[in-house]
PDB file of C-alpha atoms in Angstrom:
ATOM      1  CA  MET A 813     -21.995 -12.052   3.447  1.00  0.00           C
ATOM      2  CA  SER A 814     -21.235 -14.483   6.202  1.00  0.00           C
ATOM      3  CA  THR A 815     -18.767 -13.614   8.888  1.00  0.00           C
ATOM      4  CA  ALA A 816     -19.585 -16.520  11.149  1.00  0.00           C
ATOM      5  CA  MET A 817     -16.938 -19.082  11.979  1.00  0.00           C
ATOM      6  CA  ASN A 818     -17.697 -22.245  10.084  1.00  0.00           C
ATOM      7  CA  PHE A 819     -16.155 -25.484  11.133  1.00  0.00           C
ATOM      8  CA  GLY A 820     -17.116 -27.627   8.180  1.00  0.00           C
ATOM      9  CA  SER A 821     -14.278 -29.131   6.190  1.00  0.00           C
ATOM     10  CA  LYS A 822     -14.855 -26.919   3.170  1.00  0.00           C
ATOM     11  CA  SER A 823     -14.849 -23.650   5.030  1.00  0.00           C
ATOM     12  CA  PHE A 824     -12.158 -21.027   5.307  1.00  0.00           C
ATOM     13  CA  THR A 825      -9.359 -21.839   7.739  1.00  0.00           C
ATOM     14  CA  PRO A 826      -7.934 -18.765   9.446  1.00  0.00           C
ATOM     15  CA  ARG A 827      -4.181 -18.623   9.778  1.00  0.00           C
ATOM     16  CA  PRO A 828      -2.243 -16.666  12.370  1.00  0.00           C
ATOM     17  CA  PRO A 829      -0.345 -13.618  11.153  1.00  0.00           C
ATOM     18  CA  ASP A 830       3.253 -14.349  10.168  1.00  0.00           C
ATOM     19  CA  LYS A 831       4.735 -11.991  12.706  1.00  0.00           C
ATOM     20  CA  GLY A 832       2.089 -12.250  15.379  1.00  0.00           C
ATOM     21  CA  ALA A 833       0.011  -9.404  16.695  1.00  0.00           C
ATOM     22  CA  PHE A 834       0.821  -5.717  16.772  1.00  0.00           C
ATOM     23  CA  PRO A 835       0.957  -4.409  20.349  1.00  0.00           C
ATOM     24  CA  LEU A 836      -1.786  -1.873  20.864  1.00  0.00           C
ATOM     25  CA  ASP A 837      -0.737   1.751  20.485  1.00  0.00           C
ATOM     26  CA  HIS A 838      -2.432   2.709  23.742  1.00  0.00           C
ATOM     27  CA  PHE A 839      -0.973   6.217  23.791  1.00  0.00           C
ATOM     28  CA  GLY A 840      -1.594   6.949  20.146  1.00  0.00           C
ATOM     29  CA  GLU A 841       2.093   7.533  19.552  1.00  0.00           C
ATOM     30  CA  CYS A 842       1.788   6.733  15.886  1.00  0.00           C
ATOM     31  CA  LYS A 843      -1.663   8.163  15.376  1.00  0.00           C
ATOM     32  CA  GLY A 844      -0.281  11.111  13.404  1.00  0.00           C
ATOM     33  CA  PHE A 845       1.322   8.783  10.877  1.00  0.00           C
ATOM     34  CA  LYS A 846      -1.908   6.810  10.662  1.00  0.00           C
ATOM     35  CA  GLU A 847      -3.868   9.995   9.964  1.00  0.00           C
ATOM     36  CA  LYS A 848      -1.370  10.957   7.279  1.00  0.00           C
ATOM     37  CA  PHE A 849      -1.781   7.548   5.685  1.00  0.00           C
ATOM     38  CA  MET A 850      -5.584   7.665   5.815  1.00  0.00           C
ATOM     39  CA  LYS A 851      -5.566  11.156   4.292  1.00  0.00           C
ATOM     40  CA  CYS A 852      -3.332   9.888   1.502  1.00  0.00           C
ATOM     41  CA  LEU A 853      -5.757   7.032   0.826  1.00  0.00           C
ATOM     42  CA  ARG A 854      -8.735   9.378   0.682  1.00  0.00           C
ATOM     43  CA  GLU A 855      -6.911  11.663  -1.718  1.00  0.00           C
ATOM     44  CA  ASN A 856      -5.813   8.798  -3.965  1.00  0.00           C
ATOM     45  CA  SER A 857      -9.033   6.825  -4.379  1.00  0.00           C
ATOM     46  CA  PHE A 858      -7.885   4.323  -1.762  1.00  0.00           C
ATOM     47  CA  GLU A 859      -5.080   3.065  -3.949  1.00  0.00           C
ATOM     48  CA  ASN A 860      -2.484   1.337  -1.789  1.00  0.00           C
ATOM     49  CA  ALA A 861       0.301   1.855  -4.353  1.00  0.00           C
ATOM     50  CA  SER A 862       0.010   5.645  -3.966  1.00  0.00           C
ATOM     51  CA  CYS A 863       0.423   5.605  -0.209  1.00  0.00           C
ATOM     52  CA  ARG A 864       3.233   3.194   0.354  1.00  0.00           C
ATOM     53  CA  LEU A 865       5.559   5.890   1.628  1.00  0.00           C
ATOM     54  CA  GLU A 866       2.997   6.800   4.285  1.00  0.00           C
ATOM     55  CA  SER A 867       2.487   3.173   5.258  1.00  0.00           C
ATOM     56  CA  LYS A 868       6.250   2.723   5.526  1.00  0.00           C
ATOM     57  CA  GLU A 869       6.448   5.776   7.781  1.00  0.00           C
ATOM     58  CA  TYR A 870       3.697   4.424  10.005  1.00  0.00           C
ATOM     59  CA  LEU A 871       5.509   1.130  10.451  1.00  0.00           C
ATOM     60  CA  GLU A 872       8.806   2.935  11.065  1.00  0.00           C
ATOM     61  CA  CYS A 873       7.068   4.932  13.797  1.00  0.00           C
ATOM     62  CA  ARG A 874       5.964   1.708  15.428  1.00  0.00           C
ATOM     63  CA  MET A 875       9.440   0.208  15.204  1.00  0.00           C
ATOM     64  CA  GLU A 876      10.991   3.290  16.788  1.00  0.00           C
ATOM     65  CA  ARG A 877       8.616   3.066  19.731  1.00  0.00           C
ATOM     66  CA  GLN A 878       8.815  -0.662  20.366  1.00  0.00           C
ATOM     67  CA  LEU A 879       5.347  -1.145  18.970  1.00  0.00           C
ATOM     68  CA  MET A 880       6.689  -3.460  16.339  1.00  0.00           C
ATOM     69  CA  ALA A 881       9.765  -5.679  16.067  1.00  0.00           C
ATOM     70  CA  LYS A 882      12.478  -3.869  14.131  1.00  0.00           C
ATOM     71  CA  GLU A 883      13.006  -5.256  10.682  1.00  0.00           C
ATOM     72  CA  PRO A 884      14.808  -4.103   7.595  1.00  0.00           C
ATOM     73  CA  LEU A 885      12.259  -2.376   5.388  1.00  0.00           C
ATOM     74  CA  GLU A 886      13.089  -4.693   2.509  1.00  0.00           C
ATOM     75  CA  LYS A 887      11.629  -7.555   4.496  1.00  0.00           C
ATOM     76  CA  LEU A 888       8.381  -5.616   4.798  1.00  0.00           C
ATOM     77  CA  GLY A 889       8.093  -5.161   1.048  1.00  0.00           C
ATOM     78  CA  PHE A 890       9.552  -1.660   0.844  1.00  0.00           C
ATOM     79  CA  LYS A 891      12.783  -2.402  -0.982  1.00  0.00           C
ATOM     80  CA  ASP A 892      11.961  -0.013  -3.809  1.00  0.00           C
ATOM     81  CA  LEU A 893      11.353   2.829  -1.359  1.00  0.00           C
ATOM     82  CA  THR A 894      14.607   2.182   0.487  1.00  0.00           C
ATOM     83  CA  ASP A 895      16.539   2.314  -2.798  1.00  0.00           C
ATOM     84  CA  GLU A 896      15.083   5.738  -3.522  1.00  0.00           C
ATOM     85  CA  LYS A 897      15.869   6.913  -0.010  1.00  0.00           C
ATOM     86  CA  SER A 898      19.528   5.944  -0.222  1.00  0.00           C
ATOM     87  CA  GLU A 899      19.737   7.487  -3.681  1.00  0.00           C
ATOM     88  CA  ALA A 900      18.409  10.741  -2.339  1.00  0.00           C
ATOM     89  CA  LYS A 901      20.969  10.638   0.434  1.00  0.00           C
ATOM     90  CA  HIS A 902      23.754  10.148  -2.083  1.00  0.00           C
ATOM     91  CA  LYS A 903      22.511  13.111  -4.086  1.00  0.00           C
ATOM     92  CA  LYS A 904      22.541  15.337  -1.012  1.00  0.00           C
ATOM     93  CA  LEU A 905      26.157  14.422  -0.379  1.00  0.00           C
TER      94      LEU A 905
ATOM     95  CA  MET B1260     -18.166 -18.122  28.542  1.00  0.00           C
ATOM     96  CA  VAL B1261     -18.640 -17.826  24.838  1.00  0.00           C
ATOM     97  CA  GLY B1262     -18.569 -21.558  24.423  1.00  0.00           C
ATOM     98  CA  MET B1263     -16.848 -24.317  22.600  1.00  0.00           C
ATOM     99  CA  SER B1264     -17.665 -22.862  19.217  1.00  0.00           C
ATOM    100  CA  TYR B1265     -14.685 -20.566  19.557  1.00  0.00           C
ATOM    101  CA  ALA B1266     -12.226 -23.251  20.572  1.00  0.00           C
ATOM    102  CA  ALA B1267     -10.181 -22.593  17.444  1.00  0.00           C
ATOM    103  CA  VAL B1268      -8.981 -19.286  18.866  1.00  0.00           C
ATOM    104  CA  PRO B1269      -6.678 -20.505  21.669  1.00  0.00           C
ATOM    105  CA  LEU B1270      -5.405 -23.047  19.186  1.00  0.00           C
ATOM    106  CA  TYR B1271      -3.961 -20.256  17.110  1.00  0.00           C
ATOM    107  CA  ARG B1272      -2.762 -18.323  20.131  1.00  0.00           C
ATOM    108  CA  LEU B1273      -0.016 -20.935  20.429  1.00  0.00           C
ATOM    109  CA  TYR B1274       1.212 -20.092  16.986  1.00  0.00           C
ATOM    110  CA  CYS B1275       1.070 -16.358  17.146  1.00  0.00           C
ATOM    111  CA  GLN B1276       4.508 -16.036  18.654  1.00  0.00           C
ATOM    112  CA  ALA B1277       5.997 -18.598  16.331  1.00  0.00           C
ATOM    113  CA  THR B1278       6.922 -18.307  12.694  1.00  0.00           C
ATOM    114  CA  GLY B1279       3.382 -18.670  11.469  1.00  0.00           C
ATOM    115  CA  LEU B1280       3.151 -22.292  10.449  1.00  0.00           C
ATOM    116  CA  GLY B1281      -0.375 -23.263  11.412  1.00  0.00           C
ATOM    117  CA  GLY B1282       0.152 -26.968  10.982  1.00  0.00           C
ATOM    118  CA  SER B1283      -2.558 -27.309   8.353  1.00  0.00           C
ATOM    119  CA  ALA B1284      -1.944 -27.815   4.647  1.00  0.00           C
ATOM    120  CA  VAL B1285      -0.810 -24.240   4.196  1.00  0.00           C
ATOM    121  CA  ALA B1286       2.694 -23.105   3.369  1.00  0.00           C
ATOM    122  CA  GLY B1287       4.378 -20.672   5.738  1.00  0.00           C
ATOM    123  CA  HIS B1288       5.341 -17.311   4.363  1.00  0.00           C
ATOM    124  CA  ASP B1289       8.721 -15.944   5.257  1.00  0.00           C
ATOM    125  CA  SER B1290      10.412 -12.587   4.923  1.00  0.00           C
ATOM    126  CA  ASP B1291      12.480 -13.837   2.016  1.00  0.00           C
ATOM    127  CA  GLN B1292       9.366 -14.170  -0.070  1.00  0.00           C
ATOM    128  CA  ILE B1293       8.279 -10.654   0.860  1.00  0.00           C
ATOM    129  CA  GLU B1294      11.694  -9.274   0.058  1.00  0.00           C
ATOM    130  CA  THR B1295      11.883 -10.805  -3.395  1.00  0.00           C
ATOM    131  CA  MET B1296       8.288 -10.713  -4.571  1.00  0.00           C
ATOM    132  CA  GLU B1297       7.389  -8.383  -7.384  1.00  0.00           C
ATOM    133  CA  PRO B1298       4.043  -6.613  -7.591  1.00  0.00           C
ATOM    134  CA  VAL B1299       1.755  -7.783 -10.381  1.00  0.00           C
ATOM    135  CA  LYS B1300       0.796  -4.271 -11.346  1.00  0.00           C
ATOM    136  CA  ASP B1301      -1.847  -5.069 -13.913  1.00  0.00           C
ATOM    137  CA  ARG B1302      -3.953  -7.108 -11.537  1.00  0.00           C
ATOM    138  CA  ILE B1303      -5.837  -4.713  -9.339  1.00  0.00           C
ATOM    139  CA  ILE B1304      -7.877  -6.215  -6.540  1.00  0.00           C
ATOM    140  CA  LYS B1305     -10.367  -4.414  -4.387  1.00  0.00           C
ATOM    141  CA  VAL B1306     -10.160  -5.424  -0.740  1.00  0.00           C
ATOM    142  CA  THR B1307     -13.164  -4.487   1.384  1.00  0.00           C
ATOM    143  CA  PHE B1308     -13.375  -4.604   5.136  1.00  0.00           C
ATOM    144  CA  ASN B1309     -16.031  -5.815   7.543  1.00  0.00           C
ATOM    145  CA  ALA B1310     -16.066  -5.605  11.306  1.00  0.00           C
ATOM    146  CA  ASP B1311     -18.270  -7.482  13.726  1.00  0.00           C
ATOM    147  CA  VAL B1312     -18.485  -7.953  17.448  1.00  0.00           C
ATOM    148  CA  HIS B1313     -20.048 -10.776  19.346  1.00  0.00           C
ATOM    149  CA  ALA B1314     -23.249  -9.671  21.033  1.00  0.00           C
ATOM    150  CA  SER B1315     -21.740  -9.796  24.521  1.00  0.00           C
ATOM    151  CA  LEU B1316     -18.793  -7.534  23.665  1.00  0.00           C
ATOM    152  CA  HIS B1317     -19.642  -3.872  24.088  1.00  0.00           C
ATOM    153  CA  TRP B1318     -17.001  -2.462  21.831  1.00  0.00           C
ATOM    154  CA  ASN B1319     -17.459  -0.121  18.957  1.00  0.00           C
ATOM    155  CA  PHE B1320     -15.362  -1.856  16.317  1.00  0.00           C
ATOM    156  CA  ARG B1321     -15.176  -0.731  12.726  1.00  0.00           C
ATOM    157  CA  PRO B1322     -12.877  -0.485   9.714  1.00  0.00           C
ATOM    158  CA  GLN B1323     -11.311   2.930   9.057  1.00  0.00           C
ATOM    159  CA  GLN B1324     -11.580   2.467   5.302  1.00  0.00           C
ATOM    160  CA  THR B1325     -14.287   0.693   3.360  1.00  0.00           C
ATOM    161  CA  GLU B1326     -11.899  -0.478   0.668  1.00  0.00           C
ATOM    162  CA  ILE B1327      -8.314  -0.474  -0.534  1.00  0.00           C
ATOM    163  CA  TYR B1328      -7.074  -1.279  -4.022  1.00  0.00           C
ATOM    164  CA  VAL B1329      -4.017  -3.517  -3.999  1.00  0.00           C
ATOM    165  CA  VAL B1330      -2.077  -5.700  -6.407  1.00  0.00           C
ATOM    166  CA  PRO B1331      -0.613  -9.135  -5.654  1.00  0.00           C
ATOM    167  CA  GLY B1332       2.971  -8.957  -4.404  1.00  0.00           C
ATOM    168  CA  GLU B1333       2.603  -5.535  -2.804  1.00  0.00           C
ATOM    169  CA  THR B1334       2.411  -5.146   0.960  1.00  0.00           C
ATOM    170  CA  ALA B1335      -0.527  -3.083   2.158  1.00  0.00           C
ATOM    171  CA  LEU B1336      -1.681  -1.439   5.353  1.00  0.00           C
ATOM    172  CA  ALA B1337      -5.243  -0.993   6.553  1.00  0.00           C
ATOM    173  CA  PHE B1338      -6.796   0.091   9.816  1.00  0.00           C
ATOM    174  CA  TYR B1339      -9.629  -0.828  12.075  1.00  0.00           C
ATOM    175  CA  LYS B1340     -10.588   1.087  15.166  1.00  0.00           C
ATOM    176  CA  ALA B1341     -11.960  -0.255  18.416  1.00  0.00           C
ATOM    177  CA  LYS B1342     -13.445   1.545  21.376  1.00  0.00           C
ATOM    178  CA  ASN B1343     -14.382   0.049  24.715  1.00  0.00           C
ATOM    179  CA  SER B1344     -17.588   1.884  25.418  1.00  0.00           C
ATOM    180  CA  THR B1345     -18.051   0.379  28.887  1.00  0.00           C
ATOM    181  CA  ASP B1346     -16.770   1.615  32.232  1.00  0.00           C
ATOM    182  CA  LYS B1347     -14.632  -1.469  32.871  1.00  0.00           C
ATOM    183  CA  PRO B1348     -11.473  -2.810  31.201  1.00  0.00           C
ATOM    184  CA  VAL B1349     -12.385  -5.442  28.651  1.00  0.00           C
ATOM    185  CA  ILE B1350     -10.186  -8.005  26.967  1.00  0.00           C
ATOM    186  CA  GLY B1351     -11.169  -8.857  23.432  1.00  0.00           C
ATOM    187  CA  ILE B1352      -9.835 -11.371  20.999  1.00  0.00           C
ATOM    188  CA  SER B1353     -10.541 -11.557  17.327  1.00  0.00           C
ATOM    189  CA  THR B1354     -10.505 -13.889  14.433  1.00  0.00           C
ATOM    190  CA  TYR B1355     -10.999 -13.222  10.771  1.00  0.00           C
ATOM    191  CA  ASN B1356     -12.529 -14.557   7.627  1.00  0.00           C
ATOM    192  CA  VAL B1357     -11.742 -14.056   3.951  1.00  0.00           C
ATOM    193  CA  VAL B1358     -14.163 -14.429   1.073  1.00  0.00           C
ATOM    194  CA  PRO B1359     -14.132 -15.813  -1.490  1.00  0.00           C
ATOM    195  CA  PHE B1360     -12.937 -18.905   0.306  1.00  0.00           C
ATOM    196  CA  GLU B1361     -10.514 -19.911  -2.454  1.00  0.00           C
ATOM    197  CA  ALA B1362      -8.792 -16.534  -2.363  1.00  0.00           C
ATOM    198  CA  GLY B1363      -8.122 -16.915   1.354  1.00  0.00           C
ATOM    199  CA  GLN B1364      -5.053 -19.078   0.764  1.00  0.00           C
ATOM    200  CA  TYR B1365      -3.421 -16.172  -1.044  1.00  0.00           C
ATOM    201  CA  PHE B1366      -4.279 -13.609   1.596  1.00  0.00           C
ATOM    202  CA  ASN B1367      -1.257 -13.280   3.870  1.00  0.00           C
ATOM    203  CA  LYS B1368      -1.332 -11.290   7.050  1.00  0.00           C
ATOM    204  CA  ILE B1369       2.154 -10.202   7.993  1.00  0.00           C
ATOM    205  CA  GLN B1370       0.976  -8.653  11.210  1.00  0.00           C
ATOM    206  CA  CYS B1371      -2.358  -7.680  12.645  1.00  0.00           C
ATOM    207  CA  PHE B1372      -4.299  -7.725  15.862  1.00  0.00           C
ATOM    208  CA  CYS B1373      -5.969 -11.088  15.694  1.00  0.00           C
ATOM    209  CA  PHE B1374      -5.690 -14.210  17.817  1.00  0.00           C
ATOM    210  CA  GLU B1375      -4.055 -12.291  20.662  1.00  0.00           C
ATOM    211  CA  GLU B1376      -5.904 -10.898  23.639  1.00  0.00           C
ATOM    212  CA  GLN B1377      -6.269  -7.155  23.392  1.00  0.00           C
ATOM    213  CA  ARG B1378      -7.161  -5.200  26.491  1.00  0.00           C
ATOM    214  CA  LEU B1379      -8.930  -1.878  26.280  1.00  0.00           C
ATOM    215  CA  ASN B1380      -9.432   0.312  29.328  1.00  0.00           C
ATOM    216  CA  PRO B1381     -12.810   1.990  29.961  1.00  0.00           C
ATOM    217  CA  GLN B1382     -13.642   4.361  27.110  1.00  0.00           C
ATOM    218  CA  GLU B1383     -10.306   3.672  25.443  1.00  0.00           C
ATOM    219  CA  GLU B1384     -10.128   3.802  21.679  1.00  0.00           C
ATOM    220  CA  VAL B1385      -7.232   2.397  19.647  1.00  0.00           C
ATOM    221  CA  ASP B1386      -6.187   2.007  16.055  1.00  0.00           C
ATOM    222  CA  MET B1387      -5.801  -1.592  14.971  1.00  0.00           C
ATOM    223  CA  PRO B1388      -3.606  -2.097  11.922  1.00  0.00           C
ATOM    224  CA  VAL B1389      -3.534  -4.989   9.507  1.00  0.00           C
ATOM    225  CA  PHE B1390      -0.404  -5.379   7.380  1.00  0.00           C
ATOM    226  CA  PHE B1391      -0.913  -7.855   4.589  1.00  0.00           C
ATOM    227  CA  PHE B1392      -0.244  -8.829   1.019  1.00  0.00           C
ATOM    228  CA  ILE B1393      -1.826 -10.972  -1.629  1.00  0.00           C
ATOM    229  CA  ASP B1394       0.536 -13.679  -2.814  1.00  0.00           C
ATOM    230  CA  PRO B1395       1.755 -13.032  -6.383  1.00  0.00           C
ATOM    231  CA  GLU B1396       0.793 -16.614  -7.225  1.00  0.00           C
ATOM    232  CA  PHE B1397      -2.793 -15.452  -7.033  1.00  0.00           C
ATOM    233  CA  ALA B1398      -2.260 -13.890 -10.455  1.00  0.00           C
ATOM    234  CA  GLU B1399      -1.182 -17.239 -11.892  1.00  0.00           C
ATOM    235  CA  ASP B1400      -4.060 -19.298 -10.563  1.00  0.00           C
ATOM    236  CA  PRO B1401      -6.679 -19.760 -13.304  1.00  0.00           C
ATOM    237  CA  ARG B1402      -9.343 -20.248 -10.641  1.00  0.00           C
ATOM    238  CA  MET B1403      -8.695 -16.704  -9.475  1.00  0.00           C
ATOM    239  CA  ALA B1404      -8.974 -15.158 -12.927  1.00  0.00           C
ATOM    240  CA  SER B1405     -12.398 -13.682 -12.255  1.00  0.00           C
ATOM    241  CA  VAL B1406     -11.723 -12.676  -8.651  1.00  0.00           C
ATOM    242  CA  ASP B1407     -11.283  -8.949  -8.299  1.00  0.00           C
ATOM    243  CA  LEU B1408     -12.906  -8.478  -4.926  1.00  0.00           C
ATOM    244  CA  ILE B1409     -11.703  -9.917  -1.648  1.00  0.00           C
ATOM    245  CA  THR B1410     -13.461  -9.193   1.619  1.00  0.00           C
ATOM    246  CA  LEU B1411     -11.684  -9.325   4.935  1.00  0.00           C
ATOM    247  CA  SER B1412     -13.913  -9.649   7.991  1.00  0.00           C
ATOM    248  CA  TYR B1413     -12.782  -9.445  11.586  1.00  0.00           C
ATOM    249  CA  THR B1414     -14.930 -10.464  14.518  1.00  0.00           C
ATOM    250  CA  PHE B1415     -14.117  -9.538  18.081  1.00  0.00           C
ATOM    251  CA  PHE B1416     -15.460 -11.275  21.116  1.00  0.00           C
ATOM    252  CA  GLU B1417     -14.707 -11.088  24.776  1.00  0.00           C
ATOM    253  CA  ALA B1418     -11.838 -13.172  26.119  1.00  0.00           C
ATOM    254  CA  LYS B1419     -12.065 -14.226  29.714  1.00  0.00           C
ATOM    255  CA  GLY B1420      -8.453 -13.646  30.749  1.00  0.00           C
ATOM    256  CA  GLY B1421      -6.775 -16.661  32.274  1.00  0.00           C
ATOM    257  CA  HIS B1422      -9.522 -19.026  31.286  1.00  0.00           C
ATOM    258  CA  LYS B1423      -8.045 -21.966  29.472  1.00  0.00           C
ATOM    259  CA  LEU B1424     -10.121 -23.737  26.916  1.00  0.00           C
ATOM    260  CA  PRO B1425      -9.241 -27.384  26.332  1.00  0.00           C
ATOM    261  CA  LEU B1426      -7.531 -27.725  22.975  1.00  0.00           C
ATOM    262  CA  PRO B1427      -8.996 -30.275  20.616  1.00  0.00           C
ATOM    263  CA  GLY B1428      -6.630 -33.171  19.872  1.00  0.00           C
ATOM    264  CA  TYR B1429      -4.384 -31.116  17.613  1.00  0.00           C
ATOM    265  CA  GLN B1430      -1.558 -32.847  15.734  1.00  0.00           C
TER     266      GLN B1430
END
């Protein structure tokens, strides 16, 4: 498997990430959420669909600590999880 | 200096802070698409992860998972980890590759750690996340019908901070 940069016309062209780079979490502020996510993956045969709540929580951690631009979760693909969250809130009331 | 072979990197540095349009024949992806896209649940794709460093960069860089199973239209998170095993601060910069080549156009990175200089202090180790999704249109492309494995490879090399590489005649 080649990981070298090829500059021929038929090669893969890398694109920048849509929202730029994540700042580095130098102090490991969100490491706990990362560990929770990784544990979820290991326990669920590395199925992303089973660990979306944990991935949402990791990104929320970053947003709360200025390690990621704040965005509504729907714009990060979590609209189904936000619906459930607000439903749960309604039930508690 | 690493040399002209990595001239493409500063090219993309210009675009990292912008909305992601790279100027080549590739459509931009905006948050509206992410908000409205529906996962194609019956199309499971295995994404595997490679990590490389250029010989002159003394970092321990590796993926934190060997694979993740995703479906098109569903955002996914994955992690790499990097450690600066030297006794000096080092600035690294990375680029990535996707195989198979044709699947690369459907592989969308929402946010990651590439194309931007990343500084690690001596002996510092950090988590490096990649937040991505596979475009739902992947599932409608007949050329992709037999693709159920996509490999994402990141390569880090040392960035000489402040050194400006001449940009090729872009645009």
